[in-house]
Tab-separated table of C-alpha atoms in Angstrom:
chain	number	residue	atom	x	y	z
F	169	UNK	CA	89.570	60.689	89.861
F	170	UNK	CA	91.255	62.612	87.046
F	171	UNK	CA	94.350	61.118	85.447
F	172	UNK	CA	96.651	63.910	84.322
F	173	UNK	CA	99.235	63.554	81.570
F	174	UNK	CA	102.037	66.114	81.971
F	175	UNK	CA	102.651	68.087	78.817
F	176	UNK	CA	99.241	67.142	77.401
F	177	UNK	CA	96.631	68.227	79.959
F	178	UNK	CA	93.935	70.364	78.281
F	179	UNK	CA	92.086	73.334	79.733
F	180	UNK	CA	88.820	71.452	80.127
F	181	UNK	CA	90.460	69.033	82.572
F	182	UNK	CA	91.964	71.935	84.492
F	183	UNK	CA	88.561	73.601	84.707
F	184	UNK	CA	87.083	70.421	86.167
F	185	UNK	CA	89.797	70.512	88.826
F	186	UNK	CA	88.935	74.136	89.555
F	187	UNK	CA	85.165	73.770	89.692
F	188	UNK	CA	84.791	70.297	91.187
F	189	UNK	CA	86.261	68.772	94.321
F	190	UNK	CA	87.849	65.848	92.498
F	191	UNK	CA	91.042	63.924	93.129
F	192	UNK	CA	93.844	63.890	90.577
F	193	UNK	CA	96.781	61.609	89.876
F	194	UNK	CA	99.533	61.590	87.315
F	195	UNK	CA	99.615	59.008	84.571
F	196	UNK	CA	101.812	56.009	85.366
F	197	UNK	CA	103.779	56.815	82.221
F	198	UNK	CA	105.484	59.548	84.254
F	199	UNK	CA	107.245	57.182	86.644
F	200	UNK	CA	110.192	56.305	84.399
F	201	UNK	CA	111.271	59.862	83.505
F	202	UNK	CA	110.737	61.007	87.100
F	203	UNK	CA	112.943	58.187	88.388
F	204	UNK	CA	115.625	58.860	85.768
F	205	UNK	CA	115.863	62.535	86.706
F	206	UNK	CA	115.943	61.702	90.418
F	207	UNK	CA	118.851	59.332	89.858
F	208	UNK	CA	120.833	62.108	88.184
F	209	UNK	CA	120.221	64.394	91.157
F	210	UNK	CA	121.169	61.662	93.617
F	211	UNK	CA	124.514	61.174	91.872
F	212	UNK	CA	125.149	64.918	91.877
F	213	UNK	CA	124.366	65.109	95.592
F	214	UNK	CA	126.992	62.471	96.303
F	215	UNK	CA	129.660	64.174	94.185
F	216	UNK	CA	132.148	66.889	95.036
F	217	UNK	CA	131.152	69.329	92.314
F	218	UNK	CA	128.895	72.192	93.370
F	219	UNK	CA	125.469	71.921	91.687
F	220	UNK	CA	123.015	74.749	92.285
F	221	UNK	CA	120.020	73.766	94.386
F	222	UNK	CA	121.433	70.314	95.114
F	223	UNK	CA	124.413	71.020	97.351
F	224	UNK	CA	124.621	74.816	97.391
F	225	UNK	CA	122.800	77.708	98.957
F	226	UNK	CA	120.123	79.596	97.017
F	227	UNK	CA	119.869	82.872	95.124
F	228	UNK	CA	122.658	85.226	96.174
F	229	UNK	CA	123.999	82.425	98.419
F	230	UNK	CA	124.481	79.994	95.533
F	231	UNK	CA	128.264	80.121	95.957
F	232	UNK	CA	128.052	78.498	99.412
F	233	UNK	CA	128.774	74.734	99.208
F	234	UNK	CA	126.644	72.555	101.492
F	235	UNK	CA	127.968	69.323	103.001
F	236	UNK	CA	126.226	66.083	101.975
F	237	UNK	CA	124.978	65.397	105.507
F	238	UNK	CA	123.212	68.777	105.543
F	239	UNK	CA	121.246	68.487	102.280
F	240	UNK	CA	117.985	67.413	103.954
F	241	UNK	CA	118.283	70.227	106.486
F	242	UNK	CA	119.062	72.624	103.627
F	243	UNK	CA	115.788	71.797	101.881
F	244	UNK	CA	113.718	72.055	105.081
F	245	UNK	CA	115.325	75.390	105.947
F	246	UNK	CA	114.550	76.611	102.439
F	247	UNK	CA	110.848	75.901	102.867
F	248	UNK	CA	110.500	77.337	106.351
F	249	UNK	CA	112.499	80.490	105.567
F	250	UNK	CA	110.427	81.153	102.455
F	251	UNK	CA	107.056	80.949	104.245
F	252	UNK	CA	106.779	84.733	104.333
F	253	UNK	CA	103.417	85.261	102.658
F	254	UNK	CA	100.892	87.747	104.001
F	255	UNK	CA	97.275	88.656	103.324
F	256	UNK	CA	94.116	86.630	102.962
F	257	UNK	CA	94.335	82.950	102.160
F	258	UNK	CA	93.945	81.627	98.646
F	259	UNK	CA	90.526	80.049	98.089
F	260	UNK	CA	90.347	76.256	98.172
F	261	UNK	CA	89.480	75.650	94.473
F	262	UNK	CA	92.442	77.719	93.270
F	263	UNK	CA	94.725	76.101	95.842
F	264	UNK	CA	93.749	72.654	94.550
F	265	UNK	CA	94.374	73.820	90.990
F	266	UNK	CA	97.805	75.129	92.009
F	267	UNK	CA	98.662	71.748	93.550
F	268	UNK	CA	97.577	69.942	90.386
F	269	UNK	CA	99.720	72.268	88.284
F	270	UNK	CA	102.705	71.435	90.483
F	271	UNK	CA	102.012	67.758	89.810
F	272	UNK	CA	102.065	68.427	86.078
F	273	UNK	CA	105.390	70.231	86.304
F	274	UNK	CA	107.093	67.595	88.459
F	275	UNK	CA	105.636	64.812	86.322
F	276	UNK	CA	107.562	65.915	83.249
F	277	UNK	CA	110.669	64.292	84.739
F	278	UNK	CA	112.943	67.327	84.673
F	279	UNK	CA	112.821	68.336	88.340
F	280	UNK	CA	114.698	65.494	89.999
F	281	UNK	CA	112.229	64.678	92.769
F	282	UNK	CA	111.311	61.240	94.095
F	283	UNK	CA	107.903	59.784	93.273
F	284	UNK	CA	107.203	60.018	97.005
F	285	UNK	CA	106.972	63.794	96.669
F	286	UNK	CA	104.431	63.501	93.870
F	287	UNK	CA	102.455	60.914	95.846
F	288	UNK	CA	102.278	63.316	98.813
F	289	UNK	CA	100.560	65.978	96.710
F	290	UNK	CA	98.235	63.407	95.151
F	291	UNK	CA	97.229	62.124	98.592
F	292	UNK	CA	96.593	65.635	99.883
F	293	UNK	CA	94.265	66.302	96.961
F	294	UNK	CA	92.480	62.998	97.422
F	295	UNK	CA	92.060	63.348	101.202
F	296	UNK	CA	91.120	67.031	101.254
F	297	UNK	CA	94.250	68.509	102.852
F	298	UNK	CA	94.190	72.089	101.578
F	299	UNK	CA	97.247	74.192	102.518
F	300	UNK	CA	96.552	77.707	103.745
F	301	UNK	CA	98.441	79.877	101.266
F	302	UNK	CA	98.623	83.660	101.812
F	303	UNK	CA	98.006	85.450	98.530
F	304	UNK	CA	100.617	88.209	98.830
F	305	UNK	CA	104.374	87.909	98.715
F	306	UNK	CA	105.315	86.768	95.211
F	307	UNK	CA	106.821	88.991	92.530
F	308	UNK	CA	106.599	86.246	89.910
F	309	UNK	CA	110.341	85.415	89.744
F	310	UNK	CA	112.196	83.356	90.782
F	311	UNK	CA	108.933	81.542	90.792
F	312	UNK	CA	106.104	82.019	93.273
F	313	UNK	CA	108.460	81.310	96.155
F	314	UNK	CA	106.454	82.364	99.206
F	315	UNK	CA	103.052	80.943	98.178
F	316	UNK	CA	104.517	77.623	97.063
F	317	UNK	CA	106.569	77.429	100.254
F	318	UNK	CA	103.329	77.617	102.256
F	319	UNK	CA	101.972	74.738	100.166
F	320	UNK	CA	105.128	72.699	100.646
F	321	UNK	CA	105.294	73.410	104.384
F	322	UNK	CA	102.194	71.293	104.920
F	323	UNK	CA	103.791	68.418	103.032
F	324	UNK	CA	106.612	68.323	105.606
F	325	UNK	CA	104.318	68.769	108.608
F	326	UNK	CA	104.673	72.522	109.058
F	327	UNK	CA	102.475	75.454	108.072
F	328	UNK	CA	98.681	75.329	108.254
F	329	UNK	CA	95.922	73.592	106.316
F	330	UNK	CA	92.185	73.029	106.106
F	331	UNK	CA	90.887	69.498	106.605
F	332	UNK	CA	87.174	68.779	106.782
F	333	UNK	CA	86.386	72.454	107.284
F	334	UNK	CA	88.795	72.794	110.224
F	335	UNK	CA	91.938	74.914	110.290
F	336	UNK	CA	94.947	73.273	111.942
F	337	UNK	CA	98.724	73.068	111.771
F	338	UNK	CA	100.309	71.006	109.036
F	339	UNK	CA	101.320	68.061	111.211
F	340	UNK	CA	97.796	67.735	112.634
F	341	UNK	CA	96.277	68.060	109.160
F	342	UNK	CA	98.353	65.200	107.795
F	343	UNK	CA	97.614	63.040	110.824
F	344	UNK	CA	93.876	63.690	110.537
F	345	UNK	CA	94.048	62.627	106.875
F	346	UNK	CA	95.981	59.475	107.727
F	347	UNK	CA	99.217	60.778	106.233
F	348	UNK	CA	102.766	61.379	107.409
F	349	UNK	CA	105.142	64.272	106.727
F	350	UNK	CA	107.888	63.672	104.208
F	351	UNK	CA	111.562	64.564	104.528
F	352	UNK	CA	112.765	66.395	101.472
F	353	UNK	CA	115.794	65.117	99.625
F	354	UNK	CA	118.334	66.955	97.465
F	355	UNK	CA	116.755	69.656	95.282
F	356	UNK	CA	113.195	68.651	96.220
F	357	UNK	CA	112.363	71.755	98.235
F	358	UNK	CA	113.637	73.977	95.455
F	359	UNK	CA	111.670	72.008	92.834
F	360	UNK	CA	108.488	72.513	94.841
F	361	UNK	CA	108.735	76.270	95.376
F	362	UNK	CA	110.602	77.367	92.253
F	363	UNK	CA	107.768	77.591	89.704
F	364	UNK	CA	104.861	79.652	88.412
F	365	UNK	CA	101.995	77.462	89.623
F	366	UNK	CA	100.500	80.016	92.040
F	367	UNK	CA	100.314	82.756	89.400
F	368	UNK	CA	99.173	80.322	86.711
F	369	UNK	CA	96.410	78.882	88.891
F	370	UNK	CA	95.088	82.366	89.663
F	371	UNK	CA	95.202	83.327	85.988
F	372	UNK	CA	93.492	80.098	84.920
F	373	UNK	CA	90.744	80.541	87.515
F	374	UNK	CA	90.142	84.044	86.171
F	375	UNK	CA	90.175	82.781	82.580
F	376	UNK	CA	87.537	80.144	83.351
F	377	UNK	CA	85.342	82.745	85.062
F	378	UNK	CA	85.987	85.358	82.367
F	379	UNK	CA	84.817	82.977	79.656
F	380	UNK	CA	81.534	82.400	81.468
F	381	UNK	CA	81.145	86.162	81.764
F	382	UNK	CA	81.798	86.643	78.051
F	383	UNK	CA	79.126	84.033	77.308
F	384	UNK	CA	76.724	85.823	79.652
F	385	UNK	CA	77.499	89.154	77.994
F	386	UNK	CA	76.295	87.694	74.709
F	387	UNK	CA	72.925	86.977	76.319
F	388	UNK	CA	72.584	90.229	78.276
F	389	UNK	CA	73.676	92.217	75.235
F	390	UNK	CA	70.948	90.633	73.114
F	391	UNK	CA	68.400	91.232	75.869
F	392	UNK	CA	69.390	94.890	76.014
F	393	UNK	CA	69.163	95.198	72.237
F	394	UNK	CA	65.582	93.943	72.290
F	395	UNK	CA	64.714	96.035	75.348
F	396	UNK	CA	65.585	99.300	73.568
F	397	UNK	CA	64.207	97.955	70.272
F	398	UNK	CA	67.622	97.996	68.685
F	399	UNK	CA	68.440	96.958	65.152
F	400	UNK	CA	69.908	93.615	64.155
F	401	UNK	CA	71.139	94.999	60.831
F	402	UNK	CA	74.684	95.477	62.258
F	403	UNK	CA	74.803	91.711	62.801
F	404	UNK	CA	74.707	90.919	59.075
F	405	UNK	CA	77.366	88.302	58.206
F	406	UNK	CA	78.852	90.304	55.350
F	407	UNK	CA	79.893	93.118	57.681
F	408	UNK	CA	81.949	90.831	59.865
F	409	UNK	CA	83.419	88.585	57.193
F	410	UNK	CA	84.784	91.705	55.498
F	411	UNK	CA	86.824	92.435	58.604
F	412	UNK	CA	87.805	88.833	59.224
F	413	UNK	CA	88.367	88.600	62.990
F	414	UNK	CA	87.242	85.229	64.318
F	415	UNK	CA	85.781	86.530	67.589
F	416	UNK	CA	83.783	89.263	65.867
F	417	UNK	CA	82.380	86.850	63.292
F	418	UNK	CA	81.372	84.312	65.935
F	419	UNK	CA	79.824	86.893	68.279
F	420	UNK	CA	77.699	88.325	65.468
F	421	UNK	CA	76.557	84.855	64.408
F	422	UNK	CA	75.699	83.912	67.998
F	423	UNK	CA	73.734	87.123	68.514
F	424	UNK	CA	71.771	86.522	65.319
F	425	UNK	CA	70.858	83.057	66.558
F	426	UNK	CA	69.871	84.288	70.023
F	427	UNK	CA	67.621	87.011	68.621
F	428	UNK	CA	65.980	84.872	65.962
F	429	UNK	CA	62.206	84.911	66.272
F	430	UNK	CA	61.938	88.125	68.277
F	431	UNK	CA	58.553	89.741	67.694
F	432	UNK	CA	59.929	92.917	69.254
F	433	UNK	CA	62.567	93.105	66.538
F	434	UNK	CA	60.116	92.464	63.731
F	435	UNK	CA	57.747	95.156	65.040
F	436	UNK	CA	60.034	98.058	64.178
F	437	UNK	CA	61.684	97.028	60.916
F	438	UNK	CA	59.412	99.529	59.192
F	439	UNK	CA	58.671	103.098	60.267
F	440	UNK	CA	61.469	103.408	62.850
F	441	UNK	CA	62.766	106.979	62.626
F	442	UNK	CA	66.113	106.041	64.206
F	443	UNK	CA	68.856	105.620	61.636
F	444	UNK	CA	71.525	104.021	63.814
F	445	UNK	CA	71.824	102.700	67.362
F	446	UNK	CA	74.514	103.917	69.757
F	447	UNK	CA	77.818	102.075	69.625
F	448	UNK	CA	77.089	100.039	72.769
F	449	UNK	CA	74.365	98.289	70.735
F	450	UNK	CA	75.729	98.534	67.211
F	451	UNK	CA	79.359	97.590	67.928
F	452	UNK	CA	78.821	94.630	70.230
F	453	UNK	CA	80.421	92.104	67.839
F	454	UNK	CA	83.452	94.332	67.346
F	455	UNK	CA	84.023	94.903	71.077
F	456	UNK	CA	82.978	91.589	72.604
F	457	UNK	CA	84.516	89.731	69.679
F	458	UNK	CA	87.870	91.424	70.280
F	459	UNK	CA	87.636	90.524	73.965
F	460	UNK	CA	86.889	86.914	73.039
F	461	UNK	CA	89.995	86.847	70.837
F	462	UNK	CA	92.079	88.157	73.737
F	463	UNK	CA	90.731	85.501	76.090
F	464	UNK	CA	91.549	82.787	73.571
F	465	UNK	CA	95.069	84.131	73.179
F	466	UNK	CA	95.518	84.091	76.953
F	467	UNK	CA	94.078	80.572	77.071
F	468	UNK	CA	96.746	79.323	74.653
F	469	UNK	CA	99.518	80.830	76.770
F	470	UNK	CA	98.124	79.492	80.036
F	471	UNK	CA	97.531	75.989	78.693
F	472	UNK	CA	101.177	75.880	77.637
F	473	UNK	CA	102.321	77.207	81.014
F	474	UNK	CA	100.128	74.746	82.901
F	475	UNK	CA	101.987	71.900	81.207
F	476	UNK	CA	105.437	73.461	81.510
F	477	UNK	CA	108.426	72.721	83.729
F	478	UNK	CA	109.142	75.998	85.506
F	479	UNK	CA	111.532	75.199	88.346
F	480	UNK	CA	115.307	75.604	88.372
F	481	UNK	CA	117.763	74.040	87.819
F	482	UNK	CA	116.359	71.555	85.292
F	483	UNK	CA	117.465	67.953	85.008
F	484	UNK	CA	118.071	66.501	81.546
F	485	UNK	CA	119.899	63.377	80.315
F	486	UNK	CA	122.760	65.703	79.362
F	487	UNK	CA	123.089	67.138	82.853
F	488	UNK	CA	121.667	69.633	85.344
F	489	UNK	CA	121.307	73.126	83.921
F	490	UNK	CA	120.426	76.421	85.556
F	491	UNK	CA	118.060	78.599	83.548
F	492	UNK	CA	115.125	80.923	84.052
F	493	UNK	CA	111.872	79.071	83.364
F	494	UNK	CA	110.622	80.287	86.744
F	495	UNK	CA	110.226	83.804	85.300
F	496	UNK	CA	106.462	84.243	84.935
F	497	UNK	CA	106.468	86.881	82.198
F	498	UNK	CA	104.132	84.827	79.946
F	499	UNK	CA	101.648	84.529	82.815
F	500	UNK	CA	101.917	88.240	83.589
F	501	UNK	CA	101.167	89.114	79.969
F	502	UNK	CA	98.234	86.674	79.914
F	503	UNK	CA	96.836	88.177	83.123
F	504	UNK	CA	97.087	91.690	81.712
F	505	UNK	CA	95.330	90.571	78.535
F	506	UNK	CA	92.503	89.007	80.543
F	507	UNK	CA	92.216	92.236	82.538
F	508	UNK	CA	91.821	94.268	79.346
F	509	UNK	CA	89.089	91.957	78.104
F	510	UNK	CA	87.204	92.096	81.422
F	511	UNK	CA	87.404	95.885	81.550
F	512	UNK	CA	86.069	96.351	78.034
F	513	UNK	CA	83.256	93.818	78.340
F	514	UNK	CA	82.156	95.744	81.414
F	515	UNK	CA	82.606	99.167	79.824
F	516	UNK	CA	80.267	98.485	76.906
F	517	UNK	CA	77.766	96.610	79.093
F	518	UNK	CA	77.579	99.564	81.474
F	519	UNK	CA	76.722	101.865	78.595
F	520	UNK	CA	73.844	99.554	77.670
F	521	UNK	CA	72.545	99.818	81.240
F	522	UNK	CA	72.799	103.597	81.041
F	523	UNK	CA	70.938	103.521	77.730
F	524	UNK	CA	68.027	101.529	79.146
F	525	UNK	CA	67.429	103.734	82.186
F	526	UNK	CA	67.568	106.992	80.195
F	527	UNK	CA	64.111	107.859	78.765
F	528	UNK	CA	65.667	110.074	76.098
F	529	UNK	CA	67.607	107.139	74.643
F	530	UNK	CA	65.637	103.995	75.536
F	531	UNK	CA	62.947	104.376	72.866
F	532	UNK	CA	59.967	105.047	75.150
F	533	UNK	CA	60.866	102.930	78.167
F	534	UNK	CA	59.836	104.582	81.464
F	535	UNK	CA	62.547	106.540	83.311
F	536	UNK	CA	64.805	104.182	85.274
F	537	UNK	CA	62.509	101.330	84.258
F	538	UNK	CA	60.008	101.954	87.044
F	539	UNK	CA	56.228	101.996	86.445
F	540	UNK	CA	55.786	105.063	88.655
F	541	UNK	CA	58.809	107.353	88.199
F	542	UNK	CA	59.192	110.140	90.696
F	543	UNK	CA	57.598	108.332	93.587
F	544	UNK	CA	59.899	105.426	92.687
F	545	UNK	CA	63.541	105.581	91.588
F	546	UNK	CA	63.643	102.132	89.978
F	547	UNK	CA	67.083	101.105	88.761
F	548	UNK	CA	68.560	104.610	89.055
F	549	UNK	CA	71.237	103.734	91.598
F	550	UNK	CA	71.775	100.242	90.242
F	551	UNK	CA	73.067	101.988	87.124
F	552	UNK	CA	75.328	104.165	89.285
F	553	UNK	CA	76.707	101.014	90.876
F	554	UNK	CA	77.599	99.632	87.456
F	555	UNK	CA	79.389	102.900	86.661
F	556	UNK	CA	81.437	102.571	89.852
F	557	UNK	CA	82.344	98.966	89.078
F	558	UNK	CA	83.198	99.798	85.473
F	559	UNK	CA	85.536	102.582	86.571
F	560	UNK	CA	87.164	100.367	89.180
F	561	UNK	CA	87.851	97.685	86.583
F	562	UNK	CA	89.398	100.266	84.261
F	563	UNK	CA	91.888	101.172	86.983
F	564	UNK	CA	92.550	97.520	87.798
F	565	UNK	CA	93.260	96.852	84.115
F	566	UNK	CA	96.437	98.940	84.283
F	567	UNK	CA	99.218	96.540	83.257
F	568	UNK	CA	101.181	94.821	86.012
F	569	UNK	CA	103.716	93.214	83.675
F	570	UNK	CA	105.363	96.550	82.914
F	571	UNK	CA	106.401	96.915	86.550
F	572	UNK	CA	109.531	95.388	88.019
F	573	UNK	CA	111.805	95.845	91.004
F	574	UNK	CA	115.092	94.143	91.905
F	575	UNK	CA	115.003	91.664	94.798
F	576	UNK	CA	117.347	89.294	96.634
F	577	UNK	CA	120.346	91.602	96.726
F	578	UNK	CA	119.951	92.354	92.997
F	579	UNK	CA	120.389	88.716	92.006
F	580	UNK	CA	116.774	88.688	90.835
F	581	UNK	CA	116.880	92.083	89.179
F	582	UNK	CA	113.909	91.801	86.810
F	583	UNK	CA	110.630	90.239	87.890
F	584	UNK	CA	107.244	89.701	86.252
F	585	UNK	CA	104.689	90.750	88.893
F	586	UNK	CA	102.511	87.918	87.554
F	587	UNK	CA	101.182	86.982	90.990
F	588	UNK	CA	99.280	90.141	91.817
F	589	UNK	CA	98.622	90.660	88.118
F	590	UNK	CA	96.638	87.429	88.221
F	591	UNK	CA	95.281	87.929	91.746
F	592	UNK	CA	93.553	91.211	90.837
F	593	UNK	CA	91.524	89.372	88.200
F	594	UNK	CA	89.333	87.760	90.865
F	595	UNK	CA	88.128	91.204	91.904
F	596	UNK	CA	87.600	92.185	88.288
F	597	UNK	CA	85.485	89.126	87.461
F	598	UNK	CA	83.334	89.787	90.534
F	599	UNK	CA	82.822	93.390	89.410
F	600	UNK	CA	81.934	92.353	85.879
F	601	UNK	CA	79.467	89.734	87.111
F	602	UNK	CA	77.618	92.459	89.010
F	603	UNK	CA	77.595	94.770	85.982
F	604	UNK	CA	76.141	92.028	83.799
F	605	UNK	CA	73.713	91.052	86.549
F	606	UNK	CA	72.321	94.585	86.630
F	607	UNK	CA	72.156	94.584	82.834
F	608	UNK	CA	70.123	91.379	82.930
F	609	UNK	CA	67.721	92.895	85.463
F	610	UNK	CA	67.283	96.093	83.459
F	611	UNK	CA	66.932	94.321	80.118
F	612	UNK	CA	64.350	91.873	81.461
F	613	UNK	CA	62.432	94.822	82.900
F	614	UNK	CA	62.631	96.678	79.606
F	615	UNK	CA	61.364	93.682	77.641
F	616	UNK	CA	58.532	93.398	80.180
F	617	UNK	CA	57.379	96.857	79.099
F	618	UNK	CA	57.318	95.819	75.423
F	619	UNK	CA	54.419	93.415	76.049
F	620	UNK	CA	52.412	92.158	74.273
F	621	UNK	CA	55.391	92.052	71.903
F	622	UNK	CA	57.598	89.089	72.769
F	623	UNK	CA	61.336	88.659	72.674
F	624	UNK	CA	63.088	85.728	70.996
F	625	UNK	CA	62.323	82.278	72.446
F	626	UNK	CA	65.901	81.670	73.586
F	627	UNK	CA	66.060	85.064	75.260
F	628	UNK	CA	62.697	84.425	76.881
F	629	UNK	CA	64.181	81.252	78.378
F	630	UNK	CA	67.012	83.283	79.877
F	631	UNK	CA	64.504	85.753	81.346
F	632	UNK	CA	62.534	82.856	82.808
F	633	UNK	CA	65.674	81.623	84.576
F	634	UNK	CA	66.161	85.098	86.026
F	635	UNK	CA	62.511	85.531	86.978
F	636	UNK	CA	62.537	82.220	88.823
F	637	UNK	CA	64.648	84.010	91.421
F	638	UNK	CA	64.037	87.742	90.919
F	639	UNK	CA	60.527	89.084	90.171
F	640	UNK	CA	59.871	92.130	87.956
F	641	UNK	CA	60.327	95.488	89.652
F	642	UNK	CA	57.155	97.315	90.689
F	643	UNK	CA	57.357	99.700	93.625
F	644	UNK	CA	60.835	100.381	94.985
F	645	UNK	CA	62.245	97.651	97.191
F	646	UNK	CA	65.528	96.531	98.722
F	647	UNK	CA	67.590	95.709	95.621
F	648	UNK	CA	71.007	94.648	96.901
F	649	UNK	CA	70.124	90.941	97.348
F	650	UNK	CA	68.556	90.861	93.894
F	651	UNK	CA	71.698	92.272	92.317
F	652	UNK	CA	73.721	89.620	94.154
F	653	UNK	CA	71.356	86.921	92.895
F	654	UNK	CA	71.591	88.168	89.313
F	655	UNK	CA	75.402	88.292	89.553
F	656	UNK	CA	75.428	84.723	90.874
F	657	UNK	CA	73.309	83.582	87.916
F	658	UNK	CA	75.796	85.266	85.609
F	659	UNK	CA	78.821	83.667	87.290
F	660	UNK	CA	77.228	80.215	87.276
F	661	UNK	CA	76.510	80.460	83.531
F	662	UNK	CA	72.822	79.816	84.299
F	663	UNK	CA	71.419	82.437	81.892
F	664	UNK	CA	73.671	81.295	79.040
F	665	UNK	CA	72.687	77.701	79.593
F	666	UNK	CA	68.992	78.599	79.778
F	667	UNK	CA	69.355	80.323	76.407
F	668	UNK	CA	70.978	77.186	74.945
F	669	UNK	CA	74.159	79.058	74.198
F	670	UNK	CA	76.885	77.157	72.358
F	671	UNK	CA	80.022	79.261	72.485
F	672	UNK	CA	83.236	77.456	73.397
F	673	UNK	CA	86.680	78.671	74.346
């Protein structure tokens, strides 16, 4: 059980929620501010003054006053009418993360909900009630309305959910979990759907995966450098300290440590006629380091957003105020930044793959890394696959945050597009994992041909982890499952861990 403190929950706790099927509850310190805000809303609901989201319609219909006896029906209608999502369902880990983020937002005590609403989400997480949330339908303002409505629908006994691996309607799901639907009070429906938690959860999931991929790229890049007998001179500390970028300095230092003790490297310090390596080898700290800096920048933004109150209106001791915290522009920018980093990590890695399979550039490795070229094609088409994935990621990296379209009768006339900006990152991380998986296969094969010269001990450990599941390539064979296996090792961080990599976000 994770105890979450709204406003102070760090990324490492959020990653545990994403990667592990653990329950989560808010700290008891949240009860007082939550109750205070709910009391303010309750008084407003009983008054005659129109207060947006409490006793009025929504969006363009905000000028319509709702009678006190209709407030519960108003909130239920809001949820049901906003369940308009389409497309494939959000995966369970990201759905759980989204629910936890909603807890963090409500727990700040500025949304005006009862503790009963918070307890419903906590119980769903604990008892494995996972709402089925279509992934398309949000433009990232005013909040992720449709996706969060699908989450909330299950809380009130509507919609659909997974429980114990079975798909069923919301009422059945709650009953199977020993729970009951709740009736939403004033403002509670709006508080639940008016926020950025869907977009933020998708962006965080991509950030967590992207960081593992960046770590793996450090290992595969070093393997490739040894495979083509590249120089470590460009890793000298002075070069990188003179430029001063943190990511570049740390990447160079990590690569030096990974390659320490390589007999392959020592074998060609003298008598090598090559003056310089291609940029995909020589400029790894500059490129991967810049990507690392981007990921860290995005991490700062997303950690702030994960702890933010993003519904509307907001409840403060001074009153209830309508604002625009639901606008997911920070998340959209963070998603675009992550996309740029993923695309560039893949672009330079693909060039290293191309280098290794090309006999004119690989420093005497056999064509396409096969022992019998001509009769065998080796990794020829595996390299083509990486080119396809690299190009696809370049297109997917086109910014989403620069797009906007007016919605809701021009009331919501500028939107962030954070939702699909973050959603496309899942596809990009999958593509990059495959690129790096192929690089690992090619680099391990290339190092195999350098025998009896040995690579660095830490790199040899990474190769051993790969070889435990994928043998060296001899005659041509069916490669697709091996590429999938290598990509899975990359995504799981197995090669980085085998190499003893210490490189933290």
